[in-house]
XYZ file of C-alpha atoms in Angstrom:
768
model
C -159.848 200.463 66.074
C -162.157 201.613 68.873
C -162.154 199.692 72.137
C -165.028 197.198 71.928
C -167.283 196.715 74.944
C -170.623 194.986 75.527
C -172.052 197.936 77.384
C -175.033 199.317 75.428
C -174.308 202.948 76.373
C -170.778 202.733 75.031
C -172.083 201.041 71.889
C -174.512 203.869 71.345
C -171.730 206.441 71.807
C -169.264 204.533 69.636
C -170.730 204.125 66.107
C -167.815 201.941 64.995
C -167.949 199.414 67.810
C -167.624 195.726 67.185
C -171.152 194.985 68.341
C -172.642 197.318 65.752
C -170.566 195.733 62.997
C -171.596 192.254 64.067
C -175.266 193.317 64.243
C -175.274 194.872 60.778
C -173.685 191.803 59.241
C -173.018 192.453 55.552
C -173.488 196.201 55.808
C -170.504 198.278 54.721
C -171.584 201.415 56.559
C -169.427 200.940 59.628
C -166.371 199.875 57.652
C -166.661 202.931 55.432
C -167.092 205.063 58.549
C -163.808 203.723 59.895
C -162.124 204.720 56.644
C -163.708 208.197 56.617
C -162.583 208.917 60.171
C -159.036 207.811 59.401
C -158.975 209.983 56.275
C -160.090 213.005 58.275
C -157.369 212.309 60.845
C -154.649 212.339 58.205
C -156.221 215.102 56.060
C -153.884 217.866 57.266
C -150.855 215.752 56.462
C -152.299 214.902 53.045
C -152.848 218.582 52.223
C -149.321 219.525 53.244
C -147.945 216.605 51.264
C -149.785 217.808 48.155
C -148.144 221.203 48.391
C -144.736 219.649 49.059
C -145.030 217.391 46.015
C -145.865 220.372 43.824
C -143.015 222.387 45.264
C -140.564 219.548 44.670
C -141.466 218.913 41.036
C -144.171 220.858 39.193
C -143.630 220.869 35.454
C -146.266 223.501 34.711
C -144.812 225.932 37.186
C -141.208 225.313 36.167
C -142.075 225.670 32.487
C -143.838 229.009 33.038
C -141.638 231.775 31.670
C -143.276 234.506 33.699
C -142.846 232.807 37.079
C -140.845 234.339 39.912
C -137.208 233.422 40.207
C -136.578 230.759 42.894
C -133.546 229.090 44.378
C -134.299 225.316 44.023
C -132.664 224.357 47.288
C -135.402 221.926 48.331
C -134.934 219.822 45.196
C -131.159 219.907 45.673
C -131.391 218.794 49.305
C -133.678 215.862 48.528
C -131.445 214.853 45.601
C -128.520 214.615 48.019
C -130.330 213.027 50.967
C -132.308 210.402 49.045
C -129.282 208.487 47.611
C -127.626 208.657 51.023
C -130.682 206.930 52.507
C -131.010 204.224 49.855
C -129.304 203.639 46.508
C -128.647 199.907 45.973
C -131.003 196.904 45.910
C -130.912 194.785 49.070
C -129.430 191.290 49.064
C -131.576 188.752 50.990
C -129.655 186.492 53.369
C -131.362 183.505 55.040
C -129.306 181.561 57.565
C -130.168 178.942 60.218
C -130.810 180.488 63.582
C -128.691 177.868 65.342
C -125.460 177.060 63.524
C -125.366 173.371 64.424
C -124.442 172.439 60.833
C -127.462 170.192 60.325
C -128.071 169.453 56.685
C -131.837 170.047 56.607
C -131.905 173.614 58.040
C -128.911 174.602 55.932
C -130.494 173.302 52.716
C -133.871 174.842 53.554
C -132.289 178.237 54.245
C -130.408 178.142 50.945
C -133.617 177.247 49.085
C -135.548 180.092 50.688
C -132.705 182.550 50.146
C -132.511 181.795 46.439
C -136.268 182.072 46.091
C -136.212 185.452 47.869
C -133.475 186.750 45.573
C -135.326 185.640 42.440
C -138.661 187.055 43.615
C -137.041 190.398 44.526
C -135.585 190.676 41.047
C -138.790 189.654 39.275
C -140.910 192.112 41.253
C -138.333 194.923 40.863
C -138.024 195.453 44.590
C -135.362 198.088 43.955
C -137.849 200.386 42.197
C -140.451 199.860 44.938
C -137.933 200.786 47.622
C -136.871 203.902 45.703
C -140.489 205.088 45.653
C -140.753 204.396 49.380
C -137.504 206.332 49.864
C -138.859 209.336 47.972
C -142.061 209.289 50.022
C -140.003 209.131 53.196
C -137.751 211.998 52.138
C -140.606 214.244 50.971
C -143.669 213.375 53.055
C -142.284 211.398 56.003
C -143.974 208.037 55.247
C -143.581 205.226 52.697
C -145.689 202.059 52.527
C -145.320 198.746 50.605
C -148.054 196.132 50.113
C -147.668 192.420 49.325
C -150.087 189.893 47.882
C -150.015 186.322 46.583
C -151.075 185.525 43.024
C -151.531 182.142 41.318
C -152.488 182.040 37.636
C -152.918 179.309 35.036
C -153.299 175.578 35.349
C -151.151 172.554 34.636
C -147.966 173.473 32.810
C -148.999 177.136 32.702
C -149.454 177.358 36.479
C -147.449 180.267 37.900
C -147.065 181.670 41.385
C -145.706 185.010 42.464
C -145.544 187.350 45.426
C -146.436 190.828 44.207
C -144.646 193.701 45.947
C -146.305 197.070 45.394
C -145.680 200.629 46.473
C -148.845 202.182 47.862
C -149.628 205.795 47.183
C -150.058 207.790 50.373
C -153.742 208.365 49.550
C -154.386 204.677 48.898
C -153.286 203.355 52.294
C -154.783 203.923 55.712
C -154.368 202.526 59.191
C -156.242 202.991 62.413
C -155.232 206.220 64.176
C -153.187 204.984 67.102
C -150.281 206.035 69.312
C -147.880 203.356 68.078
C -147.785 200.676 65.411
C -148.391 197.790 67.822
C -151.722 199.311 68.776
C -152.974 199.428 65.172
C -155.949 197.082 64.771
C -156.652 197.479 61.048
C -155.030 198.608 57.850
C -156.650 199.260 54.486
C -155.342 199.393 50.943
C -157.285 200.930 48.074
C -157.151 199.576 44.555
C -158.714 201.197 41.508
C -160.839 198.866 39.359
C -162.943 199.253 36.257
C -166.523 198.037 36.029
C -165.532 194.825 34.231
C -162.806 194.105 36.749
C -165.212 194.539 39.643
C -167.803 192.288 37.984
C -165.220 189.557 37.512
C -163.975 189.866 41.094
C -167.199 190.406 43.125
C -170.032 188.948 41.026
C -169.992 185.620 42.902
C -169.740 187.151 46.382
C -172.083 190.156 46.257
C -174.015 189.915 42.991
C -174.674 193.213 41.220
C -173.852 195.373 44.224
C -170.680 196.547 42.512
C -172.783 198.608 40.078
C -173.521 201.134 42.836
C -169.847 202.020 43.154
C -168.743 205.489 42.127
C -166.995 205.126 38.778
C -165.291 208.322 37.713
C -162.057 209.711 36.376
C -159.601 210.944 38.992
C -159.561 214.509 37.776
C -158.731 215.798 41.239
C -155.488 213.832 41.084
C -154.081 214.514 37.633
C -150.820 212.713 38.369
C -152.578 209.327 38.512
C -155.509 209.943 36.176
C -155.265 207.530 33.239
C -158.485 208.706 31.556
C -160.529 205.630 32.514
C -163.496 205.530 34.844
C -162.633 203.519 37.918
C -163.916 202.967 41.416
C -161.814 202.747 44.539
C -162.150 199.430 46.394
C -160.775 199.235 49.929
C -159.264 195.943 51.162
C -159.401 196.163 54.961
C -157.613 193.730 57.301
C -159.009 193.662 60.846
C -156.765 191.978 63.397
C -159.280 191.897 66.275
C -161.962 190.241 64.134
C -159.511 188.133 62.127
C -161.279 189.176 58.971
C -160.634 190.732 55.571
C -163.393 192.800 53.945
C -163.721 194.603 50.612
C -165.863 197.752 50.519
C -166.340 200.644 48.098
C -167.851 204.114 48.302
C -171.486 204.092 47.229
C -171.958 200.347 47.839
C -174.086 199.691 50.931
C -173.070 196.056 51.346
C -169.719 194.398 51.772
C -168.400 193.293 48.402
C -166.563 190.322 49.931
C -165.336 189.159 53.326
C -163.681 186.163 54.889
C -160.809 184.885 56.972
C -157.339 186.143 56.033
C -156.099 184.348 52.923
C -152.499 184.759 54.098
C -151.131 183.405 57.369
C -148.488 185.891 58.495
C -146.711 186.434 61.793
C -147.618 190.129 61.798
C -151.137 189.478 60.429
C -150.997 192.449 58.031
C -149.741 191.957 54.453
C -147.547 195.022 54.899
C -144.776 195.853 57.342
C -144.655 198.873 59.573
C -144.398 201.844 57.206
C -141.109 203.661 56.797
C -141.648 206.635 59.087
C -139.624 209.816 59.418
C -140.621 212.295 62.093
C -143.950 211.534 63.784
C -146.224 213.811 65.699
C -145.830 212.857 69.337
C -148.098 210.020 70.526
C -149.581 209.576 67.051
C -148.760 207.946 63.735
C -149.227 211.208 61.837
C -146.055 211.997 59.869
C -144.456 215.434 59.918
C -142.571 216.168 56.667
C -139.028 217.399 57.147
C -139.716 220.214 54.695
C -141.918 221.973 57.234
C -138.948 222.414 59.590
C -137.086 224.655 57.152
C -140.008 225.950 55.107
C -139.539 229.503 56.441
C -135.874 229.565 55.455
C -136.704 228.346 51.952
C -139.335 231.061 51.534
C -136.863 233.702 52.655
C -134.265 232.323 50.250
C -136.750 232.489 47.399
C -137.741 236.066 48.315
C -134.092 237.067 48.409
C -133.525 235.371 45.073
C -136.462 237.303 43.601
C -134.986 240.612 44.845
C -131.606 239.774 43.344
C -133.289 238.930 40.083
C -135.154 242.274 40.187
C -131.923 244.222 40.709
C -129.949 242.441 38.031
C -131.491 244.417 35.126
C -130.279 247.598 36.834
C -126.663 246.530 36.412
C -126.328 248.596 33.233
C -124.487 251.840 32.565
C -127.130 254.516 31.937
C -127.011 258.311 32.037
C -128.805 261.528 31.091
C -127.740 264.537 28.931
C -129.479 267.754 27.852
C -131.503 267.565 24.676
C -131.989 270.159 21.957
C -128.484 270.289 20.555
C -128.504 267.830 17.737
C -124.763 267.765 17.125
C -123.996 267.199 20.823
C -126.612 264.513 21.181
C -125.361 262.679 18.177
C -121.800 262.813 19.454
C -122.786 261.389 22.882
C -124.751 258.573 21.291
C -121.810 257.767 18.992
C -119.433 257.628 21.977
C -121.693 255.361 24.010
C -122.429 252.976 21.147
C -118.865 252.841 19.802
C -117.554 249.289 19.700
C -114.221 249.925 17.955
C -111.182 250.239 20.177
C -109.395 252.345 17.525
C -111.957 255.142 17.782
C -111.004 257.138 20.860
C -112.145 260.657 20.035
C -115.592 261.701 18.859
C -115.840 265.054 17.041
C -118.367 267.636 18.217
C -119.295 270.320 15.655
C -120.867 272.858 18.012
C -118.408 272.688 20.922
C -119.339 276.219 21.851
C -122.719 274.995 22.988
C -120.998 273.499 26.019
C -120.242 276.989 27.204
C -118.042 277.107 30.253
C -119.156 273.613 31.217
C -117.562 270.252 30.442
C -118.753 266.874 29.154
C -118.670 265.536 32.698
C -121.140 268.129 33.818
C -123.273 267.652 30.743
C -123.926 263.832 31.316
C -125.506 262.583 34.565
C -125.002 258.808 35.297
C -127.298 256.467 37.273
C -125.993 255.384 40.751
C -124.592 251.931 39.766
C -122.546 251.578 42.971
C -125.650 251.417 45.155
C -127.196 248.631 43.033
C -123.988 246.564 43.197
C -123.768 247.030 46.953
C -127.387 245.934 47.403
C -126.881 242.793 45.310
C -123.736 241.869 47.262
C -125.588 242.179 50.543
C -128.486 240.094 49.253
C -126.136 237.341 48.008
C -124.375 237.245 51.380
C -127.726 237.102 53.179
C -128.901 234.257 50.957
C -125.722 232.326 51.600
C -126.277 232.644 55.328
C -129.837 231.379 54.916
C -128.556 228.402 52.921
C -126.122 227.615 55.723
C -129.046 227.733 58.149
C -130.896 225.188 56.014
C -127.805 222.958 56.001
C -127.700 223.136 59.780
C -131.358 222.126 60.004
C -131.267 219.328 57.456
C -127.829 217.990 58.411
C -126.199 218.504 55.033
C -122.569 219.110 55.868
C -120.057 220.585 53.464
C -118.277 217.225 53.121
C -121.499 215.728 51.700
C -121.594 218.549 49.187
C -118.006 217.843 48.161
C -116.733 221.122 49.640
C -113.552 220.884 51.706
C -110.840 223.169 52.929
C -107.316 222.688 51.627
C -105.962 223.033 55.157
C -108.162 220.247 56.535
C -106.535 216.929 57.368
C -107.849 213.554 56.252
C -109.004 212.799 59.786
C -110.967 216.047 59.954
C -112.689 215.325 56.659
C -113.554 211.790 57.752
C -114.928 213.110 61.039
C -117.128 215.633 59.216
C -118.358 212.945 56.845
C -119.125 210.640 59.749
C -121.037 213.367 61.566
C -123.010 214.179 58.420
C -123.968 210.509 58.021
C -125.109 210.347 61.651
C -127.768 212.952 60.921
C -129.399 210.648 58.363
C -128.582 207.323 60.038
C -132.169 206.987 61.276
C -133.530 207.328 57.763
C -130.958 204.877 56.451
C -131.757 202.336 59.163
C -135.449 202.774 58.429
C -134.883 201.883 54.771
C -132.840 198.831 55.781
C -135.616 197.791 58.146
C -138.390 198.211 55.588
C -136.401 196.243 53.005
C -135.819 193.428 55.507
C -139.492 193.325 56.506
C -140.671 193.233 52.903
C -138.376 190.308 52.101
C -139.415 188.559 55.324
C -143.130 188.797 54.514
C -142.483 187.671 50.928
C -140.544 184.674 52.250
C -143.416 183.838 54.601
C -145.902 183.938 51.746
C -143.686 181.736 49.578
C -143.127 179.243 52.392
C -146.831 178.997 53.065
C -148.188 178.887 49.515
C -145.568 178.079 46.883
C -145.552 174.569 45.472
C -142.572 172.250 45.343
C -142.336 172.674 41.572
C -142.259 176.477 41.821
C -139.489 176.411 44.418
C -137.300 174.105 42.333
C -137.837 176.173 39.183
C -137.016 179.432 40.941
C -133.947 178.231 42.827
C -132.452 175.845 40.228
C -131.314 173.594 43.089
C -130.813 169.883 42.466
C -132.554 168.556 45.558
C -133.341 164.812 45.595
C -136.830 163.491 46.219
C -137.914 160.783 48.639
C -138.443 158.381 45.713
C -134.901 158.943 44.451
C -133.429 158.345 47.886
C -135.552 155.187 48.260
C -134.143 153.877 44.970
C -130.596 154.509 46.203
C -131.345 152.729 49.477
C -132.866 149.581 47.907
C -129.529 147.835 47.033
C -128.170 148.515 50.518
C -131.347 147.260 52.168
C -131.273 144.072 50.053
C -127.623 143.545 50.928
C -128.378 144.067 54.628
C -131.231 141.561 54.552
C -129.035 139.010 52.779
C -126.176 139.344 55.278
C -128.555 139.062 58.239
C -130.208 135.983 56.703
C -126.857 134.270 56.083
C -125.749 135.051 59.625
C -128.969 133.605 61.061
C -128.630 130.459 58.947
C -125.012 129.992 60.030
C -125.957 130.334 63.693
C -128.692 127.696 63.319
C -126.513 125.200 61.325
C -125.270 122.215 63.526
C -122.027 121.815 61.581
C -121.271 125.516 62.019
C -121.941 125.230 65.749
C -119.627 122.252 66.005
C -116.909 124.089 64.131
C -117.384 127.112 66.403
C -116.968 124.898 69.488
C -113.799 123.359 68.088
C -112.376 126.686 66.815
C -113.813 129.438 69.035
C -111.274 132.074 67.971
C -111.881 131.581 64.246
C -115.651 131.573 64.778
C -115.472 134.761 66.831
C -113.406 136.440 64.115
C -115.915 135.474 61.416
C -118.811 136.738 63.557
C -117.045 140.069 64.158
C -116.473 140.563 60.447
C -120.153 139.912 59.712
C -121.295 142.347 62.390
C -118.874 144.976 61.105
C -120.282 144.550 57.609
C -123.820 144.976 58.938
C -122.806 148.123 60.821
C -121.282 149.622 57.682
C -124.454 149.000 55.679
C -126.596 150.470 58.442
C -124.337 153.539 58.581
C -124.727 154.081 54.855
C -128.500 153.737 55.152
C -128.542 156.265 58.006
C -126.563 158.767 55.924
C -129.025 158.359 53.088
C -131.940 158.896 55.472
C -130.353 162.153 56.682
C -130.016 163.606 53.182
C -132.435 166.574 52.930
C -135.067 165.859 50.309
C -137.449 168.363 48.798
C -140.336 166.779 50.724
C -138.527 167.294 54.046
C -137.635 170.867 53.134
C -141.213 171.674 52.157
C -142.512 170.101 55.368
C -140.111 172.274 57.379
C -141.127 175.444 55.534
C -144.825 174.637 55.773
C -144.742 173.841 59.469
C -142.279 176.324 60.897
C -141.917 178.845 58.078
C -139.378 181.415 59.233
C -139.189 180.580 62.931
C -135.933 178.568 62.648
C -134.245 181.310 60.656
C -132.892 184.784 60.980
C -133.626 186.850 57.893
C -131.405 189.871 57.441
C -130.085 192.221 54.785
C -126.378 192.256 54.042
C -124.458 195.028 55.783
C -124.552 198.347 53.879
C -126.171 196.680 50.903
C -128.852 199.391 50.561
C -126.466 202.356 50.245
C -123.749 203.142 47.779
C -120.631 201.213 48.803
C -117.294 202.782 49.533
C -114.750 200.798 47.521
C -111.872 201.798 49.765
C -113.818 200.754 52.843
C -114.644 197.386 51.261
C -111.004 196.810 50.372
C -109.987 197.768 53.883
C -112.479 195.303 55.406
C -111.246 192.553 53.077
C -107.660 193.296 54.085
C -108.603 193.260 57.766
C -110.361 189.921 57.308
C -107.421 188.223 55.579
C -104.973 189.736 58.082
C -107.009 188.574 61.058
C -107.575 185.034 59.757
C -104.012 184.656 58.439
C -102.441 185.937 61.645
C -104.567 183.657 63.789
C -103.788 180.574 61.701
C -100.086 181.403 61.747
C -100.109 181.247 65.543
C -102.758 178.560 66.051
C -101.488 175.799 63.738
C -98.062 175.392 65.447
C -99.824 175.370 68.820
C -102.219 172.633 67.696
C -99.335 170.551 66.299
C -97.340 170.730 69.528
C -100.370 170.547 71.837
C -103.327 168.734 70.223
C -105.465 169.430 73.303
C -105.654 173.099 72.216
C -107.400 172.217 68.930
C -111.014 172.720 70.210
C -110.109 176.120 71.663
C -108.405 177.149 68.422
C -111.414 176.003 66.374
C -113.927 178.012 68.410
C -111.647 181.056 68.366
C -111.369 180.824 64.578
C -115.167 180.721 64.241
C -115.500 183.758 66.506
C -112.936 185.769 64.550
C -114.588 184.882 61.232
C -118.064 185.723 62.571
C -117.047 189.361 62.996
C -116.900 189.708 59.208
C -119.586 189.088 56.562
C -117.649 186.718 54.318
C -120.483 185.100 52.378
C -122.287 181.764 52.672
C -119.704 179.622 50.847
C -116.683 181.013 52.702
C -118.414 180.744 56.072
C -119.195 177.070 55.385
C -115.574 176.392 54.418
C -114.329 178.120 57.594
C -116.701 176.056 59.748
C -115.547 172.809 58.115
C -111.889 173.760 58.557
C -112.491 174.607 62.215
C -114.156 171.220 62.780
C -111.255 169.449 61.117
C -108.872 171.355 63.359
C -110.836 170.214 66.406
C -110.557 166.579 65.253
C -106.766 166.837 65.329
C -106.855 166.462 69.103
C -108.070 162.843 68.844
C -105.529 161.804 66.228
C -101.980 160.620 67.108
C -99.134 162.967 66.397
C -97.441 162.080 63.097
C -93.768 160.973 63.422
C -90.929 163.165 62.301
C -89.741 161.888 58.870
C -86.069 162.561 59.678
C -86.214 160.765 63.011
C -88.088 157.861 61.440
C -85.435 157.543 58.720
C -82.591 157.555 61.270
C -84.363 154.949 63.422
C -84.958 152.728 60.385
C -81.274 152.956 59.396
C -80.153 152.054 62.916
C -82.558 149.148 63.026
C -81.280 147.860 59.670
C -77.687 148.041 60.922
C -78.571 146.146 64.100
C -80.417 143.498 62.131
C -77.452 143.087 59.796
C -75.084 142.614 62.732
C -77.445 140.106 64.266
C -77.693 138.248 60.956
C -73.889 138.128 60.653
C -73.556 136.745 64.167
C -76.204 134.128 63.487
C -74.473 133.151 60.240
C -71.119 132.777 62.041
C -72.764 130.692 64.716
C -74.374 128.519 62.055
C -70.992 127.937 60.381
C -69.424 126.964 63.697
C -72.236 124.581 64.473
C -71.919 123.061 61.019
C -68.168 122.454 61.480
C -68.785 120.958 64.908
C -71.384 118.622 63.450
C -68.990 117.528 60.756
C -66.293 116.866 63.330
C -68.697 114.888 65.452
C -69.713 112.902 62.412
C -66.054 112.103 61.621
C -65.441 111.043 65.203
C -68.481 108.854 65.135
C -67.363 107.335 61.874
C -63.891 106.662 63.269
C -65.332 105.098 66.342
C -67.554 102.918 64.221
C -64.574 101.738 62.204
C -62.597 100.974 65.359
C -65.432 98.967 66.825
C -65.862 97.079 63.591
C -62.186 96.148 63.490
C -62.171 94.920 67.083
C -65.407 92.959 66.861
C -65.335 89.314 65.998
C -67.061 87.790 63.028
C -70.165 86.916 64.980
C -70.672 90.503 65.913
C -69.732 91.980 62.508
C -73.315 92.277 61.329
C -74.322 93.875 64.608
C -71.524 96.364 64.418
C -72.400 97.197 60.818
C -76.021 97.842 61.805
C -74.860 99.997 64.719
C -72.598 102.011 62.450
C -75.327 102.504 59.890
C -77.747 103.520 62.591
C -75.324 106.038 64.035
C -74.562 107.416 60.601
C -78.280 107.734 59.903
C -78.800 109.465 63.241
C -75.941 111.825 62.508
C -77.376 112.603 59.043
C -80.807 113.160 60.559
C -79.315 115.496 63.148
C -77.541 117.461 60.464
C -80.760 117.686 58.452
C -82.741 118.937 61.449
C -80.043 121.468 62.272
C -79.927 122.788 58.714
C -83.716 122.987 58.581
C -83.678 125.114 61.740
C -81.020 127.379 60.272
C -83.074 127.774 57.120
C -86.167 128.738 59.152
C -84.110 131.258 61.127
C -82.748 132.732 57.913
C -86.267 133.003 56.459
C -87.423 134.930 59.492
C -84.446 137.264 59.203
C -85.186 137.842 55.532
C -88.853 138.598 56.275
C -87.914 140.928 59.136
C -85.398 142.822 57.048
C -87.834 143.045 54.142
C -90.614 144.465 56.384
C -88.257 147.021 57.944
C -86.789 148.153 54.645
C -83.372 146.454 55.021
C -80.670 146.983 52.521
C -80.660 144.823 49.414
C -77.038 143.688 49.937
C -77.694 142.199 53.368
C -80.809 140.532 52.074
C -78.919 138.997 49.177
C -76.207 137.640 51.514
C -78.769 135.922 53.700
C -80.511 134.559 50.629
C -77.225 133.063 49.425
C -76.581 131.515 52.823
C -80.087 130.094 52.789
C -79.468 128.575 49.366
C -76.183 127.038 50.556
C -77.899 125.507 53.579
C -80.709 124.159 51.412
C -78.145 122.539 49.067
C -76.296 121.040 52.029
C -79.588 119.703 53.398
C -80.422 118.233 50.017
C -77.001 116.504 49.906
C -77.572 115.063 53.358
C -80.907 113.670 52.235
C -79.237 112.129 49.183
C -76.488 110.541 51.345
C -79.094 109.140 53.648
C -81.032 107.743 50.739
C -77.939 105.998 49.349
C -77.388 104.030 52.579
C -78.501 100.330 52.287
C -81.454 99.449 54.436
C -80.779 97.222 57.414
C -81.125 93.471 56.818
C -84.195 91.721 58.160
C -83.792 89.692 61.337
C -84.114 86.335 59.577
C -81.344 87.118 57.083
C -79.066 88.268 59.864
C -79.561 85.080 61.699
């Protein structure tokens, strides 16, 4: 748009200045003047594009039998170049900008990616991009246009992002040097009288009736037989306004703030441009660069076609002699191979001459030579066109038998370089269209529409609150019980008497509380649809990088895809083969191995699911550094066997020692008994009772000693049995110790019985 200034002189010189527009208010004059000036700027390009379109495909001309012969090289070139520029629908990919593995950005990106895929399929983005591709290949510019539509109410409410291809005559932008300097763009839509009344009756009354309603007879390709008026929708960036104007209507049909909030302001991306006139946005069709060669080829083709009828054997002979004339005609028209000779009745009429001198033939050799030279010249002109357009022989499928595979690949690569700019432009326009559509969906689509389009099972805040209620109730109950226990006097007294037990109980309660709080925190971090919608509404696409899959817009090479898959598996498999043993022997290298694995995998486009699995595996590998090294099973088995053998030897030694101690105790008991008998025999009658009491007491002491000793042996044996059971001792050694334990328990039981059979000592009075 023109540079606005408050100076009155500049305003008077500039009829489309901002001040004039603001002064006129609802007037459409200045807006229509902007459109008229832009149309005049691009008029030369429009005229050339009309002729190019007719040259590319004109049914009336091609169906005309009397037309001049032409070599349809232009159609053939475009048919080869267009699929090389774009042939397959793009695949939207939405990923978090920062791969920190947070659940909310990952879930939001997946939701937006699915919605973009569904919307692209519903709006037939592939067909729109093919029309843009054809415009780019023929005229040097292709433009899409996006808009948001919401229809119906309640259950019938539907939302969509419409993606349209704009005809080159129905889209304009401010004449500028580069796209960033463009201040306004305009899109024209054709509406009937009833459609305009429904759309603009509330905003501008009956002003729509002044619009020019007519059939588009000047443009037969788009004329549908109905009277329509062209309505321009103009987006002005400097004024932050959208206006609707139409030819013949003096007032603005509608105006207001932009109904879409987009990062680039305009509801269309930068058009797909080919060659541009320097320092302008005026396209230059590629056809104009080899138009002269095509005209020469067509002229040469017309000359060849004119000479072709002359490629017939024709001659002259003297008339008057009926027999001779008839004979010559019969010879020329003879179709039977068996008829070689033709009779001539009046041979004397030939005189001294011959048949060769009688018939004069047309110069056929000169016509053949001329046609050969014209064909060779045309072939050279075709090669010149190939040099200009970049169509190499490998793209045409023509190769030399002597060429190596490397030479053919090099030629193919060079041929693709010539059209790489056009291919990149189609990738860029596809990415921008999907980006704008994703922005519109993020800003306007409802939660219900997103869930229906994506078919994702995303929980709501209410569902997560229901899942958290039992945990919250359990947490409150545990905290209440802990507070009551701390305030209870009996509990305090018990804690003072048993501090270790009280501390253990308190630690268990706190650990239980921490577990419940951890579960509640995990539930709070689960991405809900409300959180996802809040993220999309607030930040839209800023946290994401939206891109098209590599080579997804051109026809894939199956061998190249297989080769990339093989390279990916070879690279990942080879790295893991070397990294895993290193991590096992040196756990400190696990973080380095994990980051290296992520870097190697990032060099390939493996898909969302596989990338997530690789990231999780890399994180698990990094966690190996903090975990103890697992023992060797063979070494552990050998150590366990050695330990069992040592325990068995120790048990045997302890059993032998127990037997020796038992025999010594028995001997001591016998000695004590003998001594008691000796003392009893030597004592006198007065001391007999005292000696008997002493003997009984000594026997009781000896029995008690034996009982205590056997009880100790039994306890030792129990410990040995428990130790051998915990260490996986052999069953035979365990059984032997169990038998010894049983024998000791029987011996102890006998000792108790002997002790019980002894008479109790007499009371002091009876002894006296």
